[in-house]
Structures are given as C-alpha cells and as structure tokens.
C-alpha cells in the first residue's frame, strides 16, 4: 500500500467518477480533491491538467505529476514547474483509437468533398462531384508520434498515400518519413491533406502559418487536432479565402471555449469540433496512474515520462 496522498488537481472534472476508478486498483490510497497549504506535505502524487502556477512547488514530498492528457503544454506553461519531479503523460490505446477515428473521419470528409455536398444540399442543388480514390490522395501527418502513427495505421487500411514528419528520423513501413525543419518544406509540398498532431512547444507554436500553407499544393486541406497555439487563425482564413486551401477541420483553439465572436464559427469552409477529438478514458488513465504508483513504490522507474529539454 503506497504511502502519502494523491491530489486530483482537476477542478472541473467529476472527481467521484475518477476516484472510483482509481479505488478499483488502489482501494486504500488517500485521495484529496483540492490543494490545501496546511496539508501540502501529505501529497506524493498529483494528477493535473492546467495547475495554478506555483502550486506544484508547494508540495514538498511530491514524487510524480500525472498529466490528465497526452499533451503537457498546460503543465509546462507553469514556468516554476519543479523539474526534478517526473511528469508522466497519457499514452493509451483508447486515446489513439479515438484520435484515429477523428483523423479518418475528417480526412474522408475533405477527400470525399462532403463540405461541397453540404453547401449544395443547403441550396437543394443536385451536382455530381468526383473525388480521386484514396491511393491518389497524400495525407501528411505533422507530428509522427504515438497518435500520429496510430492515425497513419488507420488511414493505411483505406490505402491513402502516407507521409510523416517528426523531430527525429523514423522508419515506418508504408510511410514516407521526413524529419527536422530542413525537410519540412519537402514534406508539405507533397501533402494534400495536412494533419497536425504535434505537441505544443516553443518550436512548434504557430507552425500552421502563412508560409506553411503556401508550401502546400493548391487545393490542400488542413486538420488540426493538436493545439490551438499551433495555428495562426488569420493566416488560415486568408489562405482559404484566396482559394489556395479548400478548407479545414479544427478541434482545438487559441482560446477555449472558442469565443462566439470568432470568425471561425461561421466560415463556410471550416469545420469546428469543441476539443473533442479524443478524450482521456478515466478507467484506462486511472489504471495507468495506479500502475505507475505501484512501480514507484517498488523502486521501478515510471513510464511515459516527458523529456523537459524537448518539452514533450
Ligand atoms: P508524441 O510525443 O507521441 O508525438 C509527438 C510527435 O511530434 C513526435 O513524432 C515528435 O517527434 C514530433 N515533434 C515534436 N516536436 C517537433 C518538432 N519541433 N519538429 C518536428 N516534429 C516534432 O505525442 P502524441 O502523439 O501522444 O500527442 C500529440 C499531441 O496531440 C499532444 O501533445 C496533444 O497536444 C494532442 N492531443 C489532442 C487531443 C484532442 O482531443 N484534440 C487529444 C490528445 C492529444 P519525435 O518522434 O522525433 O520526438
Ligand atoms: C490531450 C487532450 O492532450 O485531450 O490529451 O487534448
């Protein structure tokens, strides 16, 4: 039975549900629902998403932080994060499955011209619109990590041509891989449907910008399921409005919830979902948390840790 308490620093989440899942694996673990300075020394484990800057530093006996999602930008935004404390992120088949569904759906949506059909339907217009078969469509995945590679596997079942771009070289069957900023332009030049699954770091912030869009072939589409901070929203609207891009699917935004005044909402060639591409599955996540706590208890190294020098 692990010593110490776990702090659920997730103010807007259903604590009871998550705690119930955790108790299936660690029935006696002391779980706290909010930070309390007076008892901060009890906390050895913390589940967080966007912690109040400075809060984690006030936990003197903290052994590990668990990010509630795959992305850790909300935690890394706290510049006072105590970097000697490991940070684990979600790496999970259920998340990869959900993200693959989102990517396949939106790839098909743009490939099979569903946005054009929807516009025709609004005007009761019958028009047959051809689309190339998938083996003639090139899908380029920016960020070829856990989720990017899972999405590629799902897309390969439909025989799309696949390209992947990452920081370090990769060798994946059936995928043309590119890496580093030196190969970004070549990757973009051969991408008809661009899928962003990058982590948000100082290097990737704003990567979906005017220059990136200009490097894509005429008529390309963009799918951003990573973070709003990757996208320069005005550059996307401009590239669509001048006819260079056919459209975009956006799941994530600079400001969430997306303000009602945002021009993205009403743009006829932009499809919006409300940061819903892939939710962390509470049961699966709690199993991961429990396993890691048990590993730490047994003196084993925790898994799925963030590399602070890379920021993801
Ligand atoms: P991974 O860390 O497994 O993959 C990240 C990929 O991005 C890696 O291939 C990495 O390269 C590459 N990368 C990072 N920085 C650079 C760079 N500067 N240049 C080129 N490539 C780079 O992350 P996941 O696949 O698990 O998750 C990706 C992101 O998806 C999360 O960070 C999160 O923001 C987002 N997400 C969104 C969700 C939603 O519902 N919308 C749900 C879940 C996640 P290398 O492999 O060489 O390190
Ligand atoms: C994540 C997310 O990073 O839900 O997991 O966005």
Short mmCIF file of C-alpha atoms and ligand atoms in Angstrom, two decimals:
data_model
loop_
_atom_site.label_atom_id
_atom_site.label_comp_id
_atom_site.label_asym_id
_atom_site.label_seq_id
_atom_site.Cartn_x
_atom_site.Cartn_y
_atom_site.Cartn_z
CA UNK A 1 0.00 0.00 0.00
CA UNK A 2 1.70 3.26 -1.16
CA UNK A 3 2.39 5.96 1.41
CA UNK A 4 1.17 9.52 1.01
CA UNK A 5 -1.82 11.08 -0.66
CA UNK A 6 -2.81 11.79 -4.25
CA UNK A 7 -4.09 15.24 -5.21
CA UNK A 8 -6.64 15.44 -8.04
CA UNK A 9 -5.97 18.96 -9.27
CA UNK A 10 -8.77 18.87 -11.85
CA UNK A 11 -11.29 21.48 -10.65
CA UNK A 12 -13.81 20.95 -13.47
CA UNK A 13 -13.76 17.17 -13.61
CA UNK A 14 -16.08 14.65 -11.95
CA UNK A 15 -13.82 13.65 -9.07
CA UNK A 16 -16.11 10.90 -7.82
CA UNK A 17 -16.07 9.00 -11.10
CA UNK A 18 -12.30 9.25 -11.45
CA UNK A 19 -11.69 8.34 -7.81
CA UNK A 20 -14.00 5.34 -8.10
CA UNK A 21 -11.86 4.04 -10.98
CA UNK A 22 -8.66 4.64 -9.03
CA UNK A 23 -10.04 2.82 -5.98
CA UNK A 24 -10.51 -0.33 -8.07
CA UNK A 25 -6.72 -0.53 -8.27
CA UNK A 26 -5.61 1.24 -5.07
CA UNK A 27 -8.55 0.95 -2.64
CA UNK A 28 -6.76 2.49 0.33
CA UNK A 29 -4.98 5.38 -1.34
CA UNK A 30 -5.68 8.70 0.37
CA UNK A 31 -7.17 10.97 -2.34
CA UNK A 32 -7.56 14.75 -1.94
CA UNK A 33 -9.82 16.80 -4.18
CA UNK A 34 -8.16 20.19 -3.76
CA UNK A 35 -4.91 21.82 -2.75
CA UNK A 36 -4.63 22.84 0.87
CA UNK A 37 -1.45 24.58 2.01
CA UNK A 38 -1.80 23.18 5.55
CA UNK A 39 -1.66 19.55 4.39
CA UNK A 40 0.54 20.02 1.29
CA UNK A 41 3.27 17.83 2.80
CA UNK A 42 0.99 14.75 2.58
CA UNK A 43 0.81 14.88 -1.22
CA UNK A 44 3.13 12.50 -3.05
CA UNK A 45 1.24 12.14 -6.34
CA UNK A 46 -0.66 14.75 -8.32
CA UNK A 47 -3.00 14.45 -11.31
CA UNK A 48 -3.07 17.78 -13.15
CA UNK A 49 -4.03 19.45 -16.42
CA UNK A 50 -3.59 23.22 -16.02
CA UNK A 51 -2.27 23.65 -12.48
CA UNK A 52 -2.26 27.06 -10.83
CA UNK A 53 1.31 28.34 -11.50
CA UNK A 54 3.45 27.75 -8.43
CA UNK A 55 1.10 25.23 -6.79
CA UNK A 56 3.24 22.15 -7.58
CA UNK A 57 6.28 23.80 -5.98
CA UNK A 58 4.37 23.94 -2.72
CA UNK A 59 4.21 20.14 -2.48
CA UNK A 60 7.49 19.29 -0.69
CA UNK A 61 7.08 15.49 -0.86
CA UNK A 62 5.81 15.23 -4.42
CA UNK A 63 7.17 12.17 -6.29
CA UNK A 64 5.42 12.46 -9.67
CA UNK A 65 2.87 14.50 -11.62
CA UNK A 66 0.41 12.78 -13.97
CA UNK A 67 -0.84 14.85 -16.89
CA UNK A 68 -4.53 14.13 -17.43
CA UNK A 69 -3.92 14.16 -21.20
CA UNK A 70 -1.32 13.30 -23.81
CA UNK A 71 -0.38 16.95 -24.22
CA UNK A 72 1.51 18.58 -21.37
CA UNK A 73 1.60 22.19 -22.56
CA UNK A 74 -0.88 23.25 -19.86
CA UNK A 75 1.51 21.93 -17.20
CA UNK A 76 4.70 23.14 -18.91
CA UNK A 77 3.12 26.61 -19.05
CA UNK A 78 3.91 26.79 -15.32
CA UNK A 79 7.48 28.07 -15.62
CA UNK A 80 8.02 27.26 -11.93
CA UNK A 81 7.40 23.52 -12.51
CA UNK A 82 9.90 21.69 -10.24
CA UNK A 83 11.86 19.85 -12.94
CA UNK A 84 13.37 17.28 -10.63
CA UNK A 85 9.82 15.86 -10.32
CA UNK A 86 8.97 13.48 -13.20
CA UNK A 87 5.93 14.28 -15.32
CA UNK A 88 4.06 11.33 -16.87
CA UNK A 89 1.65 11.81 -19.77
CA UNK A 90 -1.20 9.67 -21.15
CA UNK A 91 -0.09 7.07 -23.68
CA UNK A 92 -3.08 4.87 -24.18
CA UNK A 93 -4.74 2.72 -26.85
CA UNK A 94 -8.19 4.19 -26.15
CA UNK A 95 -6.88 7.70 -26.84
CA UNK A 96 -5.12 6.53 -30.01
CA UNK A 97 -8.30 4.79 -31.17
CA UNK A 98 -10.41 7.93 -30.64
CA UNK A 99 -7.88 10.19 -32.36
CA UNK A 100 -7.61 7.80 -35.30
CA UNK A 101 -11.40 7.92 -35.71
CA UNK A 102 -11.30 11.73 -35.75
CA UNK A 103 -8.47 11.82 -38.29
CA UNK A 104 -10.01 9.19 -40.60
CA UNK A 105 -13.41 10.89 -40.46
CA UNK A 106 -12.02 14.34 -41.29
CA UNK A 107 -9.67 13.03 -43.96
CA UNK A 108 -12.62 11.37 -45.69
CA UNK A 109 -14.72 14.49 -45.17
CA UNK A 110 -12.33 16.65 -47.20
CA UNK A 111 -11.22 13.95 -49.62
CA UNK A 112 -14.82 12.99 -50.49
CA UNK A 113 -15.84 16.69 -50.71
CA UNK A 114 -18.53 16.49 -48.03
CA UNK A 115 -18.26 20.23 -47.42
CA UNK A 116 -19.13 20.90 -51.07
CA UNK A 117 -22.06 18.47 -50.90
CA UNK A 118 -23.33 20.15 -47.71
CA UNK A 119 -23.25 23.55 -49.46
CA UNK A 120 -25.13 22.11 -52.46
CA UNK A 121 -27.69 20.48 -50.19
CA UNK A 122 -28.39 23.80 -48.44
CA UNK A 123 -29.47 25.08 -51.88
CA UNK A 124 -31.25 21.85 -52.94
CA UNK A 125 -28.77 21.54 -55.82
CA UNK A 126 -28.02 18.18 -57.43
CA UNK A 127 -24.47 18.01 -58.73
CA UNK A 128 -22.17 15.00 -59.05
CA UNK A 129 -18.72 15.81 -57.65
CA UNK A 130 -15.87 13.43 -58.44
CA UNK A 131 -13.06 12.65 -56.00
CA UNK A 132 -9.82 10.75 -56.59
CA UNK A 133 -9.53 7.34 -54.99
CA UNK A 134 -7.57 7.23 -51.74
CA UNK A 135 -4.35 5.79 -53.28
CA UNK A 136 -4.09 9.09 -55.18
CA UNK A 137 -4.51 11.26 -52.06
CA UNK A 138 -1.46 12.15 -49.95
CA UNK A 139 -2.06 12.58 -46.23
CA UNK A 140 0.83 14.22 -44.37
CA UNK A 141 0.97 13.89 -40.59
CA UNK A 142 2.84 16.65 -38.76
CA UNK A 143 3.95 15.05 -35.50
CA UNK A 144 4.58 11.38 -36.14
CA UNK A 145 4.49 10.14 -32.55
CA UNK A 146 2.08 7.87 -30.69
CA UNK A 147 -1.11 9.44 -32.06
CA UNK A 148 0.29 10.34 -35.48
CA UNK A 149 1.44 6.76 -36.10
CA UNK A 150 -1.86 5.32 -34.85
CA UNK A 151 -3.74 7.60 -37.26
CA UNK A 152 -1.43 6.51 -40.09
CA UNK A 153 -2.19 2.84 -39.37
CA UNK A 154 -5.93 3.56 -39.54
CA UNK A 155 -5.56 5.56 -42.78
CA UNK A 156 -3.42 2.84 -44.36
CA UNK A 157 -6.42 0.48 -44.25
CA UNK A 158 -8.02 2.81 -46.82
CA UNK A 159 -4.83 2.88 -48.91
CA UNK A 160 -4.06 6.59 -48.61
CA UNK A 161 -0.52 7.65 -49.50
CA UNK A 162 1.07 8.49 -46.17
CA UNK A 163 3.78 10.92 -45.12
CA UNK A 164 5.02 11.62 -41.60
CA UNK A 165 7.10 14.48 -40.17
CA UNK A 166 8.85 14.29 -36.81
CA UNK A 167 11.81 15.76 -34.94
CA UNK A 168 13.95 12.62 -35.24
CA UNK A 169 14.18 10.14 -38.15
CA UNK A 170 11.58 7.34 -38.29
CA UNK A 171 11.35 4.17 -40.31
CA UNK A 172 7.73 3.05 -40.66
CA UNK A 173 6.51 0.62 -43.32
CA UNK A 174 4.32 2.22 -45.96
CA UNK A 175 5.04 5.79 -44.83
CA UNK A 176 7.40 8.30 -46.40
CA UNK A 177 9.06 9.90 -43.41
CA UNK A 178 10.64 13.33 -43.07
CA UNK A 179 12.25 14.99 -40.07
CA UNK A 180 13.51 18.31 -38.82
CA UNK A 181 12.94 21.79 -40.13
CA UNK A 182 15.22 21.09 -43.12
CA UNK A 183 12.73 18.54 -44.53
CA UNK A 184 9.52 20.36 -43.63
CA UNK A 185 9.17 22.11 -46.98
CA UNK A 186 9.61 18.89 -48.97
CA UNK A 187 7.01 17.17 -46.75
CA UNK A 188 4.48 19.98 -47.19
CA UNK A 189 4.98 20.13 -50.94
CA UNK A 190 3.67 16.56 -51.24
CA UNK A 191 0.77 16.78 -48.80
CA UNK A 192 -2.84 17.11 -49.97
CA UNK A 193 -4.38 16.71 -46.52
CA UNK A 194 -2.27 18.01 -43.64
CA UNK A 195 -2.97 16.58 -40.18
CA UNK A 196 -1.37 18.32 -37.19
CA UNK A 197 -0.65 16.06 -34.21
CA UNK A 198 2.34 17.89 -32.77
CA UNK A 199 2.86 18.74 -29.13
CA UNK A 200 2.73 22.48 -28.42
CA UNK A 201 6.27 23.66 -27.62
CA UNK A 202 8.21 26.87 -28.32
CA UNK A 203 9.44 25.19 -31.55
CA UNK A 204 6.00 24.23 -32.85
CA UNK A 205 3.91 27.22 -31.73
CA UNK A 206 2.45 28.96 -34.79
CA UNK A 207 3.69 26.28 -37.21
CA UNK A 208 0.39 26.30 -39.11
CA UNK A 209 1.03 29.70 -40.64
CA UNK A 210 1.05 31.57 -43.93
CA UNK A 211 4.42 30.10 -45.04
CA UNK A 212 3.35 26.54 -44.22
CA UNK A 213 0.07 26.94 -46.10
CA UNK A 214 1.86 28.46 -49.11
CA UNK A 215 4.12 25.38 -49.24
CA UNK A 216 1.11 23.04 -49.53
CA UNK A 217 -0.19 22.22 -53.02
CA UNK A 218 -3.13 24.25 -54.28
CA UNK A 219 -6.41 22.76 -53.01
CA UNK A 220 -4.90 21.20 -49.86
CA UNK A 221 -6.89 20.85 -46.61
CA UNK A 222 -5.79 21.19 -43.00
CA UNK A 223 -6.86 19.17 -39.96
CA UNK A 224 -5.68 20.49 -36.58
CA UNK A 225 -6.30 18.12 -33.68
CA UNK A 226 -3.22 19.13 -31.68
CA UNK A 227 -3.39 22.55 -30.01
CA UNK A 228 -4.84 25.94 -30.94
CA UNK A 229 -1.43 27.50 -30.39
CA UNK A 230 -0.13 25.72 -33.49
CA UNK A 231 -2.44 27.70 -35.74
CA UNK A 232 -2.28 31.33 -36.83
CA UNK A 233 -6.03 31.60 -37.31
CA UNK A 234 -5.93 34.72 -39.54
CA UNK A 235 -3.41 33.04 -41.88
CA UNK A 236 -5.71 30.03 -42.26
CA UNK A 237 -8.75 32.16 -43.09
CA UNK A 238 -6.69 34.18 -45.60
CA UNK A 239 -5.34 31.02 -47.31
CA UNK A 240 -8.86 29.58 -47.61
CA UNK A 241 -10.41 32.86 -48.77
CA UNK A 242 -7.86 33.33 -51.54
CA UNK A 243 -8.69 29.79 -52.74
CA UNK A 244 -5.30 28.23 -52.01
CA UNK A 245 -6.69 25.90 -49.32
CA UNK A 246 -10.00 24.06 -49.77
CA UNK A 247 -10.88 24.09 -46.08
CA UNK A 248 -10.01 22.98 -42.58
CA UNK A 249 -11.21 20.92 -39.65
CA UNK A 250 -10.30 22.41 -36.29
CA UNK A 251 -10.71 20.72 -32.92
CA UNK A 252 -8.51 22.99 -30.81
CA UNK A 253 -8.25 26.76 -30.45
CA UNK A 254 -6.08 29.52 -29.03
CA UNK A 255 -8.92 30.42 -26.71
CA UNK A 256 -11.16 27.61 -25.47
CA UNK A 257 -14.11 27.70 -25.41
CA UNK A 258 -13.89 29.38 -28.82
CA UNK A 259 -15.46 32.85 -28.34
CA UNK A 260 -18.84 33.35 -30.03
CA UNK A 261 -17.32 36.34 -31.86
CA UNK A 262 -14.66 34.23 -33.61
CA UNK A 263 -14.92 34.37 -37.43
CA UNK A 264 -14.01 30.66 -37.47
CA UNK A 265 -17.50 29.69 -36.29
CA UNK A 266 -19.30 30.97 -39.37
CA UNK A 267 -16.69 30.28 -42.01
CA UNK A 268 -18.32 28.01 -44.63
CA UNK A 269 -15.11 26.09 -45.25
CA UNK A 270 -14.14 25.46 -41.64
CA UNK A 271 -15.49 22.56 -39.61
CA UNK A 272 -15.36 23.03 -35.85
CA UNK A 273 -15.45 20.49 -33.04
CA UNK A 274 -15.05 21.52 -29.40
CA UNK A 275 -11.74 19.91 -28.33
CA UNK A 276 -13.44 16.54 -28.58
CA UNK A 277 -11.20 14.57 -30.94
CA UNK A 278 -10.00 12.20 -28.21
CA UNK A 279 -10.93 12.23 -24.53
CA UNK A 280 -8.82 10.57 -21.90
CA UNK A 281 -10.65 7.45 -20.76
CA UNK A 282 -10.93 7.71 -16.94
CA UNK A 283 -10.76 3.93 -16.30
CA UNK A 284 -7.76 3.43 -18.53
CA UNK A 285 -5.97 6.53 -17.20
CA UNK A 286 -6.55 5.54 -13.59
CA UNK A 287 -5.12 2.09 -14.33
CA UNK A 288 -2.00 3.84 -15.69
CA UNK A 289 -1.78 6.08 -12.62
CA UNK A 290 -2.14 3.12 -10.25
CA UNK A 291 0.43 1.03 -12.13
CA UNK A 292 2.92 3.88 -12.03
CA UNK A 293 2.38 4.49 -8.32
CA UNK A 294 2.94 0.78 -7.71
CA UNK A 295 6.11 0.86 -9.82
CA UNK A 296 7.46 3.83 -7.86
CA UNK A 297 6.60 2.01 -4.63
CA UNK A 298 8.63 -0.99 -5.83
CA UNK A 299 11.58 1.23 -6.79
CA UNK A 300 10.96 0.82 -10.54
CA UNK A 301 11.22 3.76 -12.96
CA UNK A 302 7.93 5.33 -14.07
CA UNK A 303 6.96 5.11 -17.77
CA UNK A 304 5.81 7.63 -20.40
CA UNK A 305 7.78 10.49 -18.93
CA UNK A 306 8.11 13.90 -20.52
CA UNK A 307 11.59 14.99 -21.57
CA UNK A 308 11.86 18.52 -20.14
CA UNK A 309 14.59 19.53 -22.58
CA UNK A 310 12.26 18.77 -25.53
CA UNK A 311 9.14 19.99 -23.74
CA UNK A 312 7.02 16.94 -24.65
P1 LIG B 1 4.06 12.22 -29.06
O1 LIG B 1 5.04 12.91 -28.15
O2 LIG B 1 3.98 10.76 -29.05
O3 LIG B 1 4.37 12.67 -30.57
C1 LIG B 1 4.76 13.95 -30.90
C2 LIG B 1 5.39 13.93 -32.27
O4 LIG B 1 5.71 15.28 -32.64
C3 LIG B 1 6.70 13.12 -32.31
O5 LIG B 1 6.77 12.42 -33.51
C4 LIG B 1 7.76 14.22 -32.29
O6 LIG B 1 8.96 13.85 -32.95
C5 LIG B 1 7.07 15.30 -33.08
N1 LIG B 1 7.64 16.62 -32.80
C6 LIG B 1 7.70 17.29 -31.63
N2 LIG B 1 8.33 18.46 -31.78
C7 LIG B 1 8.70 18.53 -33.08
C8 LIG B 1 9.40 19.46 -33.84
N3 LIG B 1 9.87 20.61 -33.31
N4 LIG B 1 9.61 19.20 -35.15
C9 LIG B 1 9.16 18.06 -35.69
N5 LIG B 1 8.48 17.11 -35.02
C10 LIG B 1 8.26 17.35 -33.73
O7 LIG B 1 2.65 12.89 -28.76
P2 LIG B 1 1.20 12.24 -29.01
O8 LIG B 1 1.18 11.69 -30.37
O9 LIG B 1 0.84 11.36 -27.88
O10 LIG B 1 0.28 13.55 -28.90
C11 LIG B 1 0.42 14.63 -29.80
C12 LIG B 1 -0.44 15.81 -29.38
O11 LIG B 1 -1.81 15.57 -29.67
C13 LIG B 1 -0.46 16.14 -27.89
O12 LIG B 1 0.70 16.85 -27.50
C14 LIG B 1 -1.71 16.99 -27.76
O13 LIG B 1 -1.40 18.36 -27.94
C15 LIG B 1 -2.60 16.49 -28.91
N6 LIG B 1 -3.81 15.83 -28.43
C16 LIG B 1 -5.04 16.38 -28.75
C17 LIG B 1 -6.20 15.75 -28.35
C18 LIG B 1 -7.53 16.29 -28.75
O14 LIG B 1 -8.56 15.80 -28.26
N7 LIG B 1 -7.60 17.25 -29.64
C19 LIG B 1 -6.18 14.51 -27.55
C20 LIG B 1 -4.86 14.01 -27.30
C21 LIG B 1 -3.71 14.67 -27.72
P3 LIG B 1 9.90 12.66 -32.36
O15 LIG B 1 9.08 11.40 -32.50
O16 LIG B 1 11.07 12.67 -33.23
O17 LIG B 1 10.15 13.02 -30.92
C1 LIG B 2 -4.83 15.68 -24.61
C2 LIG B 2 -6.07 16.38 -24.92
O1 LIG B 2 -3.75 16.26 -24.74
O2 LIG B 2 -7.15 15.89 -24.54
O3 LIG B 2 -4.90 14.51 -24.21
O4 LIG B 2 -6.03 17.40 -25.59
#
